Amino acid sequence: MNSDVPGRVDASEYCPPAIQSATFISSQGDESSSIELSPKLRADLLDLDAWGEILTTYSRSMRVAVALTDSQGRLLGECHNPQPVWKLVNGAAPVGGAGCPFCITTHLPCTAVVAALQGGEAVMVRDQAGLTHVAVPLLLGKQRLGAIIAGQVFDRYPEPLSMRRVAKESGVSAQQLWEVARRQVPISRTILLASGDLLCTLGQAFLLQRYGTIIEAELGRTNRRYRLLVDGVRDYALFTMDLDGRVTSWNGGAESMFGYVVAEIVGQNFSCIFTPEDIASHVPEKQLHQALQGGRAEDEGWRVRRNQQHFWANVNITPLLEDAGPDRGFAIIMQDVTERRRVAMVLEETRQERVRMQETFLSHVSHELRTPLTAIHFFMTNVLDGVTGDLTPQQHEHLSLALDNVKQLKDMVRDLLDITRVETLKLTVEPEQASAAKLVAEVLSTCRTNAALKNITLRSDVAPGLPFVWADPSRVRQIIINLIDNGIKFSPERGTLTVGIRRAEDVGFLRLWVSDAGCGISPGNREIIFDRLAQVRSSVEVSRSGLGLGLFISRELVSRQGGRIWVESKLGHGSTFYFTLPVFSLAKLCARVLTPQNLDGGSVSLITVDVAAIEGSDQANIVPKIRKILGGCIHSGQDVLLPAMSDVEPVRTFFIVACTDLSGFNAIAKRIGRGFQNFDSASTLEPVICSTTLVVGAGGSREEKIIEVTARIDQLIQAHLLNEERDSNG
Amino acid sequence: MDEKKILIIDDDPHLLMGLTARLKANGYRVVSATDAISAIAVALKETPDLVILDLGLPAGDGLLVLARIKGLAALAGTPVIVLSARDPSGSEKRALDAGAIAFFQKPPDNHEFLGAIRQALGETIALSSFLKT
C-alpha cells in the first residue's frame, strides 16, 4: 500500500465525512494483572507533567501532534500541537462537531479516541484532509486509564488565510505559494502507523514504571493499616514465630493477654507461655510439628501469663510457608476463653446435676411404687392360684384383669427409669442369639387378655424358617409390647392387630411389624411420635393415655440393638410400625477372629468346654458364672465366647472361637482349669476342654474363606451337640 | 425333717404376709425378720435352708446382712435370694458378687421366683450328694 498522501489538498477530499480507513494496532495489555484503582491513583497515573516529556519528545521526533485524554476521552492537556490540527481545549470532551477538542473540520479524530477507549485497541482514522490520526489506549492491567492521540500534520503547511497575507506581503502570487506548499509533504502514514506501536510501548513502559512505585506505595500504606489493625486487636493475641518457635512479632492483644511487652518476648521461645507440665511433655514442639504436618493446629488448654496466672486459651496455629527465607514460621491467634469455659462447665454441671437428680428421684419413686405393687402382686397371685380357696370363674376373670393392670403399672415404672437412662446413656441392652418368632409368640399370649378387653383380635403373621436374631430378648419383648399396647390403644373396638416377621430387604436383618386398623398418623406426626413425651394431641381424646414414653424408649432400644424403627400410615386407615433386628450370624460374631492373617496362619481354633456335672445343679445360676469364668480366660476383644448354640437344656457345652494355635490352646486350657478350680474347689464341675484348629484351603476371597470356616465351625458344633445328646440318652 | 425352712427378711408387713401365705401353701416353713439387726439373730437361731433378702432394710443395708451371713460359718452355706425393689443394674451384680445366688426385682415373676426357690433348695441337696460321692 502506498501510504503517501498526495501533497495537495484537494477540495474533493474534504467530503464526505466518514472514516476512510481504520486499522487496529495490537497493544500489549497484561491480562493477568488486574488492579482496582482509586480515582486518585488513576489521576496520578495520568499526570500530564509526567507524560509531558515523553510525549513532547515523541511528537517532535515524529513531527506529529500529540495529546493525552482520560478514560472518558476528556483532553488532559496539549502536549504538542505544532499545527492547529486540533482545537485543543483542556478538559473538553470528544463530542464531535462544535466544541470538540479534536474536531476542527470533522469529528473523525475524536471518533478514534472513543473507539480506542471502548475497544482497548489502537485505532487509526484518516480524515477528509487525508491526515491520519492514531489513538492508543493506555491500559494498566484491564483498566483503561485514558488514551494518547497522535495526529498527522502537514509540516510547515501554510494556513490558507495567512498564506494569502504572506503572498500579499511578499508580492508573490498565491499560485506560486501553493506550488511551494505542494512540495511540503505530510508525515508519512506508514511512519505514523509504525510509531503507534512505539507509542503503545512507551505508554506501557511508563505506566509499569509508575505502576510499580505507586503500587509499592499502596502496599506500604496497606501494611501500615494491617499493622494498626493487628496492634489494635485487644481481645486476641496475634503473634508470629520463626520455625523454631521463637517469637518474631507480638501484638497489643498478646501484650495485654500475657503481660510480656514486645521487647521482652521477641526472640524468646513461645514455650514460656505454657505450663511446666506441658513443657515437660513437649507440648509446644508437638503443636508446631502438628501445624507443619496438618497445615494448621488447634488447641484448647491452659496457658501461663507473665505473673504465673493460668488462663484457658483457644489457640490456632497456622504455618507461614509461602515465602522462602526468614519470614517462614507460624502465625498464632489466641483467645482467652476462661470465662466461656467456666460458663460451659457450670451449664454442663447443672445439666448433669439435673439428670442425676431426676434419676435419683425417679429411682426413688420407682422403688417406692414397687413396694406396694409387690404386696398387691403376691396377694392377688395367692388368691388367683387358689392359696386362699376356690374362686368363681367371674372372680378369677376379674382378678386376672387386675393382675394385668399391675403388670402395666410395673412396665410404666420401668419406663420411668429407662427414660432417664437414655439421657445418662445407662440404658442397657444385652444381645444374645434369640428366636424372634418365639418372642412374638410369648408376647402375643401375654397381650391377649388386654386385647380381649376391647374385643381386639391379635393375629400373628410370622414367616416360617426364619434365622435367629442377635438381640436382647427382654428388650425385644418390651418393644413389641409397647407397639401392641399402642395399637390396642388406637384401634377401634373389634379391630384386628397383626404382629409379623419377615426377612428385611437387607439380608442381615429381620423386619418385625405391628399393624393396626386405627385412626392413623398424619405425615407431620410420623417423626414426632418417636420423640420423648410425644403424644399426638388428638390421641389423648381417643383413649386413656400412657406416659407417652413407649415409642421413645422403643426407638432407643431398637437403635442400640443395631436396627431401626419407623412407621407407615394412612390417616383413617391405620398404621404399621416396623423395626429391624440384626440376624444372628456366626460369621459376624466371629469377624474379629476370622481375619485373613489368622485364617492363612492356621491360628483359628474352635475350643469346646464340656461341663458334665451341671446336670442336676442350679444351672440357671451356674451357667452365667461359667460363662464369666470362660470370659476371663480368653483374650477379650479378640477371642469370642459363643452363645448357647442350641435350646437344649441343661447347657453343658461352651464354645470358644479363638485366635490361637496348639501352644496357645494349652495356655488357655490351663487358665480355664484354674478358673474352675477357684470357683468350685470341690472340682465337681470337671471341665473337659478340647480344641480343633480350623484350616481353610488356599485361594478364594476373604468372604469365601469366612463362609467356609463358619460352615465348618457350625458343623463341628452340631456334631458335638449330637454326640452329647446320644451320650445323655445312652 | 422334710419341710424346708425359709427366712424372709423384709420390712414390709404386707409383703411378708402375702409371700408367707404362698410359701406355706407350697409346703415350706417360714420365719421372718423385719430389720437388719434382728435378721442375723433370727438366722442364727432358726438356721433356715434358704434366705429371701430385701436390700432396703431398717438399721442397715441388706448387702451388709448378706455379707454377715456369708461371713458366719454357721450360715455361710445357706443360699440367699435377693428380692428387692432396687434396680437390677448395679444392685444385681453387687448382690451376686456378695454371694447371693439370684436377684429378683420386685414384683417378681412368680413362676421364675418360685422356681428359683425350688432350685436353690434342690441345689443344696445335689451339691451335698456330689460332695459325698
Coordinates of N, CA, C and O in Angstrom, one line a residue, chain A residues 363 366-368 370-375 377-379 381-388 406-407 410 417 421 426 428 613 615-622 625 628 680 682 684, chain B residues 12-15 17-19 21-22 25-26 54 56 83-87 89 93 96-97 100-102 105-110 113-114 116 119-120 122-123 126-127 130-131:
Chain A
S363 N -35.6 -43.1 90.5 CA -35.3 -44.4 91.0 C -35.9 -44.5 92.4 O -36.4 -45.6 92.8
S366 N -39.6 -45.1 91.7 CA -39.8 -46.4 91.2 C -39.8 -47.4 92.4 O -40.6 -48.3 92.5
H367 N -38.8 -47.2 93.3 CA -38.6 -48.1 94.4 C -39.9 -48.1 95.3 O -40.4 -49.1 95.7
E368 N -40.3 -46.9 95.5 CA -41.5 -46.7 96.4 C -42.8 -47.3 95.8 O -43.6 -47.8 96.5
R370 N -42.8 -49.8 93.7 CA -42.7 -51.2 93.6 C -43.1 -51.9 94.9 O -43.6 -53.1 94.8
T371 N -42.8 -51.3 96.0 CA -43.1 -52.0 97.3 C -44.6 -52.3 97.4 O -44.9 -53.5 97.6
P372 N -45.5 -51.3 97.3 CA -46.9 -51.7 97.4 C -47.3 -52.6 96.2 O -48.2 -53.5 96.4
L373 N -46.7 -52.4 95.0 CA -47.1 -53.3 93.9 C -46.8 -54.7 94.2 O -47.5 -55.6 93.8
T374 N -45.7 -54.9 94.9 CA -45.3 -56.3 95.2 C -46.3 -57.0 96.2 O -46.6 -58.1 96.0
A375 N -46.7 -56.2 97.2 CA -47.7 -56.8 98.1 C -49.0 -57.1 97.4 O -49.5 -58.2 97.5
H377 N -49.2 -57.7 94.2 CA -48.9 -58.9 93.4 C -49.0 -60.2 94.1 O -49.7 -61.1 93.6
F378 N -48.4 -60.3 95.3 CA -48.4 -61.5 96.0 C -49.8 -61.9 96.5 O -50.3 -63.0 96.3
F379 N -50.6 -60.9 97.0 CA -51.9 -61.2 97.4 C -52.8 -61.7 96.3 O -53.5 -62.7 96.4
T381 N -51.8 -63.0 93.3 CA -51.5 -64.3 92.8 C -51.8 -65.4 93.7 O -52.2 -66.5 93.3
N382 N -51.7 -65.1 95.1 CA -52.2 -66.1 96.0 C -53.6 -66.5 95.8 O -54.0 -67.7 95.7
V383 N -54.5 -65.4 95.7 CA -55.9 -65.7 95.5 C -56.1 -66.4 94.2 O -56.9 -67.4 94.2
L384 N -55.5 -65.9 93.2 CA -55.7 -66.5 91.8 C -55.3 -68.0 91.8 O -55.9 -68.8 91.1
D385 N -54.2 -68.3 92.5 CA -53.7 -69.6 92.4 C -54.3 -70.5 93.4 O -53.9 -71.7 93.7
G386 N -55.4 -70.0 94.1 CA -56.2 -70.9 95.0 C -55.6 -71.1 96.3 O -56.0 -72.0 97.1
V387 N -54.5 -70.3 96.7 CA -53.9 -70.5 98.0 C -55.0 -70.2 99.1 O -54.9 -70.8 100.2
T388 N -55.9 -69.3 98.8 CA -56.9 -68.9 99.9 C -58.2 -69.5 99.6 O -59.2 -69.2 100.2
V406 N -51.7 -54.6 87.1 CA -50.5 -54.5 88.0 C -49.2 -54.6 87.1 O -48.3 -53.8 87.2
K407 N -49.3 -55.5 86.1 CA -48.2 -55.6 85.2 C -48.0 -54.3 84.4 O -46.8 -53.9 84.2
K410 N -46.3 -51.9 86.5 CA -44.9 -52.3 86.6 C -44.1 -51.9 85.4 O -43.0 -51.3 85.5
L417 N -37.8 -45.2 84.6 CA -36.3 -45.3 84.8 C -35.6 -45.3 83.5 O -34.5 -44.7 83.4
R421 N -32.4 -43.3 81.9 CA -31.1 -44.0 81.4 C -30.8 -43.6 80.0 O -29.6 -43.6 79.6
K426 N -27.3 -45.0 80.2 CA -27.2 -46.2 81.0 C -28.2 -47.3 80.6 O -28.3 -48.3 81.2
T428 N -29.4 -50.3 79.2 CA -28.5 -51.5 78.8 C -29.3 -52.4 77.9 O -30.5 -52.7 78.0
A613 N -21.0 -82.0 85.0 CA -21.7 -82.1 86.3 C -22.8 -81.0 86.4 O -23.4 -80.9 87.5
E615 N -25.6 -80.9 85.2 CA -26.9 -81.5 85.3 C -27.3 -81.7 86.8 O -26.5 -82.1 87.6
G616 N -28.5 -81.4 87.1 CA -28.9 -81.5 88.5 C -28.6 -80.3 89.4 O -29.3 -80.1 90.3
S617 N -27.6 -79.6 89.1 CA -27.3 -78.4 89.9 C -28.2 -77.3 89.4 O -28.9 -77.4 88.4
D618 N -28.1 -76.2 90.0 CA -28.9 -75.0 89.7 C -28.3 -74.3 88.5 O -27.5 -73.4 88.6
Q619 N -28.6 -74.8 87.3 CA -27.9 -74.3 86.1 C -28.2 -72.9 85.8 O -27.4 -72.2 85.2
A620 N -29.4 -72.4 86.1 CA -29.8 -71.1 85.8 C -28.8 -70.1 86.4 O -28.5 -69.0 85.9
N621 N -28.2 -70.5 87.6 CA -27.2 -69.7 88.2 C -25.8 -70.0 87.8 O -24.9 -69.2 87.8
I622 N -25.6 -71.3 87.5 CA -24.2 -71.7 87.3 C -23.8 -71.4 85.9 O -22.6 -70.9 85.7
K625 N -22.3 -68.0 85.6 CA -21.0 -68.0 86.3 C -19.9 -68.7 85.5 O -18.8 -68.2 85.4
K628 N -18.8 -66.5 82.8 CA -18.0 -65.4 83.3 C -16.5 -65.9 83.5 O -15.6 -65.2 83.1
D680 N -15.0 -73.6 92.1 CA -15.6 -74.8 92.6 C -14.5 -75.7 93.1 O -14.0 -76.6 92.5
A682 N -14.3 -78.0 95.1 CA -14.6 -79.5 95.2 C -14.4 -80.2 93.9 O -14.5 -81.4 93.8
T684 N -16.2 -80.4 91.3 CA -17.4 -81.3 90.8 C -17.7 -81.0 89.4 O -18.4 -81.8 88.8
Chain B
D12 N -41.6 -54.9 104.9 CA -43.0 -54.6 104.5 C -43.9 -55.7 105.0 O -43.8 -56.9 104.5
P13 N -44.7 -55.4 106.0 CA -45.6 -56.5 106.6 C -46.5 -57.1 105.6 O -46.8 -58.3 105.7
H14 N -47.0 -56.3 104.6 CA -47.9 -56.9 103.7 C -47.2 -57.9 102.8 O -47.7 -58.9 102.4
L15 N -46.0 -57.6 102.4 CA -45.2 -58.5 101.6 C -45.0 -59.8 102.4 O -45.2 -60.9 101.9
M17 N -46.7 -61.0 104.7 CA -48.0 -61.7 104.8 C -48.3 -62.5 103.5 O -48.6 -63.7 103.6
G18 N -48.2 -61.8 102.4 CA -48.6 -62.4 101.1 C -47.6 -63.5 100.7 O -48.0 -64.6 100.3
L19 N -46.3 -63.2 100.9 CA -45.3 -64.2 100.5 C -45.3 -65.4 101.4 O -45.2 -66.6 101.0
A21 N -47.9 -66.6 103.0 CA -49.0 -67.5 102.7 C -48.7 -68.4 101.5 O -49.0 -69.6 101.5
R22 N -48.0 -67.8 100.4 CA -47.7 -68.5 99.2 C -46.7 -69.6 99.6 O -46.8 -70.8 99.2
A25 N -48.2 -72.4 101.5 CA -49.0 -73.2 100.6 C -48.2 -74.2 99.8 O -48.6 -75.2 99.4
N26 N -46.9 -73.8 99.5 CA -46.0 -74.6 98.7 C -45.3 -75.6 99.6 O -44.4 -76.3 99.1
D54 N -34.5 -58.8 101.4 CA -34.7 -57.4 100.8 C -33.4 -56.6 101.1 O -32.6 -56.9 102.0
G56 N -33.3 -52.9 101.0 CA -33.6 -51.7 101.8 C -34.2 -52.0 103.1 O -35.4 -52.2 103.2
L83 N -34.5 -60.3 97.0 CA -35.8 -59.8 96.4 C -35.9 -58.3 96.8 O -36.2 -58.0 97.9
S84 N -35.6 -57.5 95.8 CA -35.5 -56.0 96.2 C -36.3 -55.2 95.1 O -36.4 -55.5 94.0
A85 N -36.7 -54.0 95.6 CA -37.4 -53.1 94.7 C -36.3 -52.3 93.9 O -36.6 -51.5 93.0
R86 N -35.0 -52.5 94.3 CA -34.0 -51.7 93.7 C -33.8 -52.2 92.2 O -34.1 -53.3 91.9
D87 N -33.2 -51.3 91.5 CA -32.9 -51.6 90.1 C -31.8 -52.6 89.9 O -30.8 -52.5 90.6
S89 N -29.7 -53.0 87.6 CA -28.4 -52.5 87.1 C -27.6 -52.0 88.3 O -28.0 -51.2 89.1
K93 N -25.5 -57.1 90.3 CA -24.1 -57.6 90.3 C -23.5 -57.6 91.7 O -22.8 -58.6 92.1
L96 N -24.9 -60.6 93.6 CA -24.3 -61.8 93.2 C -22.9 -62.0 93.7 O -22.4 -63.0 94.1
D97 N -22.1 -60.8 93.5 CA -20.7 -60.8 93.9 C -20.6 -61.1 95.4 O -19.6 -61.7 95.9
A100 N -25.0 -63.9 96.8 CA -26.4 -64.2 96.6 C -26.5 -65.2 95.4 O -25.6 -65.1 94.5
I101 N -27.4 -66.1 95.4 CA -27.5 -67.0 94.2 C -28.4 -66.4 93.1 O -28.3 -66.9 92.0
A102 N -29.3 -65.5 93.5 CA -30.1 -64.9 92.5 C -30.6 -63.6 92.9 O -30.6 -63.2 94.1
Q105 N -36.1 -58.5 91.0 CA -36.7 -57.2 91.3 C -38.1 -57.4 91.6 O -38.9 -58.2 91.0
K106 N -38.6 -56.6 92.6 CA -40.0 -56.6 93.0 C -40.8 -55.9 91.9 O -40.4 -54.8 91.5
P107 N -42.0 -56.3 91.6 CA -42.6 -57.6 91.9 C -42.0 -58.6 91.0 O -41.9 -58.3 89.8
P108 N -41.7 -59.8 91.5 CA -41.1 -60.8 90.6 C -42.1 -61.6 89.8 O -43.3 -61.6 90.1
D109 N -41.6 -62.3 88.8 CA -42.5 -63.2 88.0 C -42.6 -64.4 88.9 O -41.6 -65.1 89.2
N110 N -43.8 -64.8 89.3 CA -44.0 -65.9 90.3 C -43.3 -67.2 89.8 O -42.7 -67.9 90.6
F113 N -39.6 -66.9 90.1 CA -39.2 -66.7 91.5 C -39.4 -68.0 92.3 O -38.4 -68.5 93.0
L114 N -40.5 -68.6 92.2 CA -40.8 -69.9 93.0 C -39.9 -71.0 92.4 O -39.4 -71.8 93.2
A116 N -36.9 -70.6 91.2 CA -35.5 -70.4 91.8 C -35.4 -70.9 93.2 O -34.4 -71.4 93.6
Q119 N -35.2 -74.6 93.1 CA -33.9 -75.0 92.6 C -32.8 -74.8 93.7 O -32.0 -75.6 93.8
A120 N -33.0 -73.6 94.4 CA -32.0 -73.3 95.4 C -32.0 -74.4 96.5 O -31.0 -74.8 97.0
G122 N -33.2 -77.4 96.1 CA -32.7 -78.6 95.4 C -31.2 -78.7 95.2 O -30.6 -79.7 95.4
E123 N -30.7 -77.5 94.9 CA -29.2 -77.4 94.6 C -28.4 -77.9 95.8 O -27.4 -78.6 95.7
A126 N -28.3 -81.5 95.8 CA -27.5 -82.0 94.7 C -26.0 -81.8 95.0 O -25.2 -82.8 94.9
L127 N -25.6 -80.7 95.5 CA -24.2 -80.4 95.8 C -23.7 -81.3 96.9 O -22.6 -81.9 96.8
F130 N -23.1 -84.6 95.7 CA -21.9 -84.7 95.0 C -20.7 -84.8 95.9 O -19.7 -85.5 95.6
L131 N -20.7 -84.0 97.0 CA -19.6 -84.0 97.9 C -19.4 -85.3 98.5 O -18.2 -85.7 98.8

